[in-house]
Amino acid sequence: MSKKYVIANFKMNKTDEEVVSYIEKFKEKVKDFNTEIILSVPFVSIKTASLMVKNSNILIAGQNLNENDFGAFTGEINAEMLCSVGASAVLVGHSERRNHFKETDVIINKKIMKGLRSGLISVLCVGETLFDKKNNLTTQVLQRQITECLNSIYANELSHIVIAYEPVWAIGTGVVATKEEIEGAIKTIRMLLTNLYDEKIASKVKVVYGGSINEKNVKEIKSIKGIDGVLVGGASLDEEKFYKIVSEFNEKGTSEKGTKKVSKKKTIEK
């Protein structure tokens, strides 16, 4: 059975000292887990967090990156900078970035490519708004997002991509999509990947769910057919709650110590 991904998104929360305290408590609790654990911490804590989880089963991610290599982009950070402070992954396309910062699928696609070329795992967030849902546009929205965000991404690079289905109407609202809605979305995503690549490749891409996940509903979420893990927002800010969520996805085996950051690979044709 393949490992599951459990990803925390701290968003704009926690000082560097608070991140240190969190990891000190959390790391010990999950040291023998075989789950792929990723903590997306604020930029200012990436280096500190990376040093703390070195040779453990936890990876550190940035919450965003700029689509350019360098230049006059005040306040931004690029893929090389993320790697230089120990990040192994990065979130791209989160609905808050799409909404507040007007990021388009074209921009997100460029960010994914920059991340991949630097060896970062890219966690691609996709999902429909409440308006889309009410107007039965979920499939069309996912088709646009998957197709445009993965434009020019080669088949062998998909092993470094995790797709997070996060319906916008369920993020931070306390409303969780039904099992049927999540299963349907995951099935749609894999169908779209099959159309872009092939069925074998599509079956291997990790697809996780995000949207008001907590320690009380995670067991039901885990039972959903085809799910490869979860992306957790608010509930991940409490290390005890997040530990309980991670525990649900642990396969009761031993972890592979010293998880390595993915390396850059030459691209191949789709």
Coordinates of N, CA and C in Angstrom, one line a residue, residues 90-249:
V90 N 6.4 22.9 -2.0 CA 5.8 24.3 -2.1 C 4.3 24.1 -2.5
L91 N 3.5 24.9 -1.8 CA 2.1 25.0 -2.2 C 1.9 25.9 -3.4
V92 N 1.1 25.5 -4.4 CA 0.8 26.4 -5.5 C -0.7 26.4 -5.8
G93 N -1.2 27.5 -6.2 CA -2.6 27.6 -6.6 C -3.6 27.6 -5.6
H94 N -3.2 27.8 -4.3 CA -4.2 27.8 -3.2 C -5.3 28.9 -3.6
S95 N -6.5 28.6 -3.2 CA -7.7 29.5 -3.5 C -7.5 30.9 -3.0
E96 N -6.8 31.0 -1.8 CA -6.5 32.3 -1.3 C -5.6 33.1 -2.1
R97 N -4.6 32.4 -2.8 CA -3.7 33.1 -3.7 C -4.5 33.5 -5.0
R98 N -5.4 32.6 -5.4 CA -6.1 32.9 -6.6 C -7.1 34.1 -6.4
N99 N -7.7 34.1 -5.2 CA -8.7 35.1 -4.9 C -8.1 36.4 -4.5
H100 N -7.2 36.4 -3.5 CA -6.7 37.7 -2.9 C -5.6 38.3 -3.8
F101 N -4.8 37.4 -4.5 CA -3.7 37.9 -5.3 C -3.9 37.7 -6.8
K102 N -5.1 37.3 -7.2 CA -5.5 37.2 -8.6 C -4.6 36.3 -9.4
E103 N -4.1 35.2 -8.8 CA -3.2 34.3 -9.6 C -4.0 33.5 -10.6
T104 N -3.6 33.5 -11.8 CA -4.3 32.7 -12.8 C -3.7 31.3 -13.0
D105 N -4.4 30.5 -13.7 CA -3.8 29.1 -14.0 C -2.5 29.2 -14.8
V106 N -2.4 30.2 -15.6 CA -1.1 30.4 -16.4 C 0.0 30.7 -15.4
I107 N -0.2 31.6 -14.5 CA 0.8 31.9 -13.5 C 1.2 30.7 -12.7
I108 N 0.1 30.0 -12.2 CA 0.3 28.8 -11.4 C 1.1 27.8 -12.1
N109 N 0.9 27.6 -13.4 CA 1.6 26.7 -14.3 C 3.1 27.0 -14.3
K110 N 3.4 28.3 -14.4 CA 4.8 28.8 -14.4 C 5.5 28.5 -13.0
K111 N 4.7 28.7 -12.0 CA 5.2 28.4 -10.6 C 5.6 26.9 -10.5
I112 N 4.7 26.1 -10.9 CA 4.9 24.6 -10.9 C 6.2 24.3 -11.6
M113 N 6.4 24.8 -12.8 CA 7.6 24.5 -13.6 C 8.8 25.0 -12.9
K114 N 8.8 26.1 -12.3 CA 10.0 26.6 -11.5 C 10.3 25.7 -10.3
G115 N 9.2 25.3 -9.6 CA 9.4 24.5 -8.5 C 10.0 23.1 -8.9
L116 N 9.4 22.5 -9.9 CA 9.9 21.2 -10.4 C 11.4 21.3 -10.8
R117 N 11.7 22.3 -11.6 CA 13.1 22.4 -12.1 C 14.1 22.6 -10.9
S118 N 13.6 23.0 -9.8 CA 14.5 23.2 -8.6 C 14.4 22.0 -7.7
G119 N 13.6 21.0 -8.0 CA 13.5 19.7 -7.2 C 12.5 19.8 -6.1
L120 N 11.6 20.7 -6.2 CA 10.6 20.8 -5.1 C 9.3 20.0 -5.5
I121 N 8.7 19.4 -4.5 CA 7.4 18.8 -4.7 C 6.4 19.9 -4.8
S122 N 5.6 19.9 -5.8 CA 4.6 20.9 -5.9 C 3.2 20.4 -5.5
V123 N 2.6 21.0 -4.5 CA 1.2 20.7 -4.1 C 0.3 21.6 -4.8
L124 N -0.4 21.1 -5.8 CA -1.2 21.9 -6.7 C -2.7 21.9 -6.1
C125 N -3.2 23.1 -5.7 CA -4.5 23.2 -5.2 C -5.5 23.5 -6.3
V126 N -6.6 22.7 -6.4 CA -7.7 23.0 -7.4 C -9.0 22.9 -6.7
G127 N -10.0 23.5 -7.2 CA -11.3 23.3 -6.6 C -12.3 24.4 -7.1
E128 N -13.6 24.2 -7.0 CA -14.6 25.1 -7.4 C -15.1 26.0 -6.3
T129 N -15.7 27.1 -6.7 CA -16.3 28.0 -5.8 C -17.8 27.6 -5.5
L130 N -18.5 28.3 -4.6 CA -19.9 27.9 -4.3 C -20.7 28.2 -5.5
F131 N -20.4 29.3 -6.2 CA -21.1 29.7 -7.5 C -21.0 28.5 -8.5
D132 N -19.8 28.0 -8.6 CA -19.5 26.9 -9.6 C -20.3 25.7 -9.2
K133 N -20.3 25.4 -7.9 CA -21.0 24.2 -7.4 C -22.5 24.3 -7.7
K134 N -23.1 25.5 -7.4 CA -24.6 25.7 -7.5 C -25.0 25.6 -9.0
N135 N -24.0 25.9 -9.9 CA -24.3 26.0 -11.3 C -23.8 24.7 -12.1
N136 N -23.4 23.7 -11.3 CA -23.0 22.4 -11.8 C -21.8 22.6 -12.8
L137 N -20.8 23.4 -12.3 CA -19.6 23.7 -13.1 C -18.4 23.1 -12.6
T138 N -18.5 22.2 -11.6 CA -17.3 21.6 -11.0 C -16.4 21.0 -12.0
T139 N -17.0 20.1 -12.8 CA -16.2 19.4 -13.8 C -15.4 20.4 -14.7
Q140 N -16.2 21.4 -15.2 CA -15.5 22.3 -16.1 C -14.4 23.1 -15.5
V141 N -14.6 23.5 -14.2 CA -13.6 24.2 -13.5 C -12.3 23.3 -13.3
L142 N -12.5 22.1 -12.9 CA -11.4 21.2 -12.7 C -10.7 20.9 -14.0
Q143 N -11.4 20.8 -15.1 CA -10.8 20.6 -16.4 C -9.9 21.7 -16.8
R144 N -10.4 23.0 -16.6 CA -9.6 24.1 -16.9 C -8.4 24.2 -16.0
Q145 N -8.5 24.0 -14.7 CA -7.4 24.1 -13.8 C -6.4 23.1 -14.0
I146 N -6.8 21.8 -14.1 CA -5.8 20.7 -14.4 C -5.1 20.9 -15.7
T147 N -5.9 21.2 -16.7 CA -5.3 21.3 -18.1 C -4.3 22.4 -18.2
E148 N -4.7 23.6 -17.7 CA -3.8 24.8 -17.8 C -2.6 24.8 -16.8
C149 N -2.9 24.3 -15.6 CA -1.8 24.3 -14.6 C -0.8 23.2 -14.9
L150 N -1.1 22.1 -15.6 CA -0.2 21.1 -15.9 C 0.3 21.2 -17.4
N151 N 0.1 22.3 -18.0 CA 0.5 22.5 -19.4 C 2.0 22.4 -19.4
S152 N 2.5 21.6 -20.4 CA 4.0 21.4 -20.6 C 4.7 20.7 -19.4
I153 N 3.9 20.1 -18.5 CA 4.5 19.3 -17.5 C 4.6 17.8 -18.0
Y154 N 5.8 17.3 -17.9 CA 6.0 15.9 -18.5 C 5.6 14.8 -17.6
A155 N 5.4 13.7 -18.1 CA 4.9 12.5 -17.4 C 5.7 12.2 -16.2
N156 N 7.0 12.2 -16.4 CA 7.9 11.7 -15.3 C 8.0 12.8 -14.2
E157 N 7.5 14.0 -14.4 CA 7.5 15.0 -13.4 C 6.3 14.9 -12.5
L158 N 5.3 14.2 -12.9 CA 4.1 14.0 -12.1 C 4.3 13.3 -10.7
S159 N 5.5 12.6 -10.6 CA 5.8 11.9 -9.4 C 6.2 13.0 -8.3
H160 N 6.4 14.2 -8.8 CA 6.8 15.3 -7.8 C 5.6 16.3 -7.6
I161 N 4.4 15.8 -8.1 CA 3.2 16.7 -7.9 C 2.2 16.0 -7.1
V162 N 1.6 16.7 -6.1 CA 0.5 16.2 -5.4 C -0.7 17.2 -5.7
I163 N -1.8 16.6 -6.1 CA -3.0 17.5 -6.4 C -3.9 17.5 -5.2
A164 N -4.2 18.7 -4.7 CA -5.1 18.8 -3.6 C -6.4 19.4 -4.1
Y165 N -7.5 18.5 -4.0 CA -8.8 19.0 -4.3 C -9.4 19.7 -3.1
E166 N -9.5 21.0 -3.2 CA -10.0 21.9 -2.1 C -11.2 22.7 -2.7
P167 N -12.4 22.2 -2.5 CA -13.6 23.1 -2.9 C -13.5 24.4 -2.1
V168 N -13.5 25.5 -2.8 CA -13.4 26.8 -2.1 C -14.4 27.0 -1.1
W169 N -15.6 26.5 -1.3 CA -16.7 26.7 -0.4 C -16.6 25.9 0.9
A170 N -15.6 25.0 1.0 CA -15.4 24.2 2.2 C -14.1 24.7 3.0
I171 N -13.4 25.6 2.5 CA -12.1 26.1 3.1 C -12.4 27.1 4.2
G172 N -12.2 26.7 5.5 CA -12.3 27.6 6.6 C -13.8 27.8 7.0
T173 N -14.7 27.1 6.4 CA -16.1 27.4 6.6 C -16.7 26.4 7.6
G174 N -16.0 25.3 7.9 CA -16.6 24.2 8.7 C -17.5 23.3 7.9
V175 N -17.7 23.6 6.6 CA -18.5 22.7 5.8 C -17.6 21.8 5.0
V176 N -17.8 20.5 5.2 CA -17.0 19.5 4.5 C -17.8 18.9 3.3
A177 N -17.2 18.7 2.2 CA -17.8 18.1 1.1 C -18.3 16.7 1.4
T178 N -19.3 16.2 0.9 CA -19.8 14.8 1.2 C -18.8 13.8 0.6
K179 N -18.9 12.6 1.0 CA -18.1 11.5 0.5 C -18.3 11.4 -1.0
E180 N -19.6 11.5 -1.4 CA -19.9 11.3 -2.8 C -19.3 12.5 -3.7
E181 N -19.3 13.7 -3.1 CA -18.8 14.8 -3.8 C -17.2 14.7 -4.0
I182 N -16.6 14.3 -2.9 CA -15.1 14.1 -3.0 C -14.7 13.0 -3.9
E183 N -15.4 11.8 -3.8 CA -15.1 10.7 -4.7 C -15.3 11.1 -6.1
G184 N -16.4 11.9 -6.4 CA -16.7 12.3 -7.7 C -15.6 13.2 -8.3
A185 N -15.1 14.1 -7.4 CA -14.1 15.1 -7.8 C -12.8 14.3 -8.1
I186 N -12.4 13.4 -7.2 CA -11.2 12.6 -7.4 C -11.3 11.8 -8.7
K187 N -12.4 11.2 -9.0 CA -12.6 10.4 -10.2 C -12.4 11.3 -11.4
T188 N -13.0 12.6 -11.3 CA -12.9 13.5 -12.4 C -11.4 13.9 -12.7
I189 N -10.7 14.2 -11.6 CA -9.3 14.6 -11.7 C -8.5 13.5 -12.4
R190 N -8.7 12.2 -12.0 CA -8.0 11.1 -12.6 C -8.4 10.9 -14.0
M191 N -9.6 11.2 -14.4 CA -10.1 11.1 -15.8 C -9.4 12.1 -16.6
L192 N -9.3 13.3 -16.0 CA -8.6 14.4 -16.7 C -7.1 14.1 -16.9
L193 N -6.5 13.5 -15.9 CA -5.1 13.1 -16.0 C -4.9 12.0 -17.0
T194 N -5.8 11.1 -17.1 CA -5.8 10.0 -18.1 C -5.9 10.6 -19.5
N195 N -6.7 11.6 -19.7 CA -6.8 12.3 -21.0 C -5.5 13.0 -21.4
L196 N -4.9 13.6 -20.4 CA -3.6 14.3 -20.7 C -2.4 13.4 -20.8
Y197 N -2.4 12.3 -20.1 CA -1.3 11.4 -20.1 C -1.8 10.0 -20.5
D198 N -2.0 9.1 -19.5 CA -2.6 7.8 -19.7 C -3.1 7.3 -18.4
E199 N -3.9 6.2 -18.4 CA -4.5 5.7 -17.2 C -3.5 5.2 -16.2
K200 N -2.4 4.6 -16.6 CA -1.4 4.1 -15.7 C -0.8 5.3 -14.9
I201 N -0.4 6.3 -15.6 CA 0.2 7.5 -15.0 C -0.8 8.2 -14.1
A202 N -2.0 8.3 -14.6 CA -3.0 9.0 -13.8 C -3.3 8.3 -12.4
S203 N -3.2 7.0 -12.4 CA -3.5 6.2 -11.2 C -2.4 6.4 -10.2
K204 N -1.2 6.8 -10.6 CA -0.1 7.0 -9.6 C 0.0 8.4 -9.0
V205 N -0.7 9.3 -9.6 CA -0.6 10.7 -9.1 C -1.3 10.8 -7.8
K206 N -0.7 11.4 -6.8 CA -1.3 11.5 -5.5 C -2.4 12.6 -5.5
V207 N -3.6 12.3 -5.0 CA -4.7 13.2 -5.0 C -5.2 13.3 -3.5
V208 N -5.1 14.4 -2.9 CA -5.6 14.6 -1.5 C -6.8 15.5 -1.5
Y209 N -7.4 15.5 -0.3 CA -8.6 16.4 -0.1 C -8.3 17.4 1.0
G210 N -8.7 18.7 0.8 CA -8.6 19.7 1.8 C -9.9 20.5 1.9
G211 N -10.2 20.9 3.1 CA -11.5 21.7 3.3 C -12.1 21.4 4.6
S212 N -11.8 22.2 5.6 CA -12.4 22.0 7.0 C -12.1 20.6 7.5
I213 N -10.9 20.0 7.3 CA -10.5 18.8 7.9 C -10.2 19.0 9.3
N214 N -10.6 18.1 10.2 CA -10.2 18.1 11.6 C -10.1 16.7 12.2
E215 N -9.7 16.6 13.4 CA -9.5 15.3 14.0 C -10.8 14.5 14.2
K216 N -11.9 15.2 14.1 CA -13.2 14.5 14.3 C -13.8 13.9 13.0
N217 N -13.5 14.5 11.9 CA -14.1 14.0 10.6 C -13.1 13.3 9.7
V218 N -11.8 13.2 10.2 CA -10.8 12.7 9.3 C -11.0 11.2 9.0
K219 N -11.5 10.5 10.0 CA -11.7 9.0 9.8 C -12.6 8.8 8.6
E220 N -13.7 9.5 8.5 CA -14.6 9.4 7.4 C -14.0 9.8 6.1
I221 N -13.2 10.9 6.2 CA -12.5 11.3 5.0 C -11.6 10.3 4.5
K222 N -10.9 9.6 5.4 CA -9.9 8.6 5.0 C -10.5 7.4 4.3
S223 N -11.8 7.1 4.6 CA -12.5 6.0 4.0 C -12.9 6.2 2.6
I224 N -12.7 7.4 2.1 CA -13.2 7.8 0.7 C -12.3 7.0 -0.3
K225 N -13.0 6.4 -1.3 CA -12.3 5.7 -2.3 C -11.4 6.6 -3.1
G226 N -10.1 6.2 -3.3 CA -9.2 6.9 -4.2 C -8.4 8.0 -3.5
I227 N -8.7 8.3 -2.2 CA -8.0 9.4 -1.6 C -6.6 9.0 -1.1
D228 N -5.7 9.9 -1.3 CA -4.3 9.7 -1.0 C -3.8 10.5 0.2
G229 N -4.7 11.2 0.9 CA -4.3 12.0 2.1 C -5.1 13.2 2.2
V230 N -4.6 14.2 3.0 CA -5.4 15.4 3.2 C -4.4 16.6 3.3
L231 N -5.0 17.8 3.0 CA -4.3 19.0 3.2 C -5.1 19.8 4.3
V232 N -4.5 20.1 5.4 CA -5.2 20.6 6.6 C -4.8 22.0 6.9
G233 N -5.8 22.9 7.1 CA -5.6 24.3 7.4 C -5.6 24.5 8.9
G234 N -6.7 25.1 9.4 CA -6.9 25.5 10.7 C -6.5 24.4 11.8
A235 N -7.0 23.2 11.6 CA -6.7 22.1 12.5 C -5.3 21.8 12.7
S236 N -4.5 22.2 11.7 CA -3.0 21.8 11.7 C -2.3 22.8 12.7
L237 N -2.9 23.8 13.1 CA -2.2 24.8 14.0 C -2.0 24.3 15.4
D238 N -2.8 23.3 15.8 CA -2.7 22.7 17.1 C -2.0 21.3 16.9
E239 N -0.8 21.2 17.4 CA 0.0 20.0 17.1 C -0.7 18.7 17.6
E240 N -1.5 18.7 18.7 CA -2.1 17.5 19.1 C -3.2 17.1 18.2
K241 N -4.0 18.1 17.7 CA -5.1 17.8 16.7 C -4.5 17.3 15.4
F242 N -3.4 17.9 15.0 CA -2.8 17.5 13.7 C -2.2 16.1 13.9
Y243 N -1.6 15.8 15.1 CA -1.1 14.5 15.3 C -2.2 13.4 15.2
K244 N -3.4 13.7 15.7 CA -4.5 12.8 15.6 C -4.9 12.5 14.1
I245 N -4.8 13.6 13.3 CA -5.1 13.5 11.9 C -4.1 12.6 11.2
V246 N -2.8 12.9 11.5 CA -1.7 12.1 10.9 C -1.8 10.7 11.3
S247 N -2.2 10.4 12.5 CA -2.3 9.1 13.0 C -3.3 8.2 12.2
E248 N -4.4 8.8 11.8 CA -5.4 8.1 11.0 C -4.8 7.6 9.7
F249 N -3.8 8.3 9.1 CA -3.2 7.9 7.9 C -2.0 7.1 8.0

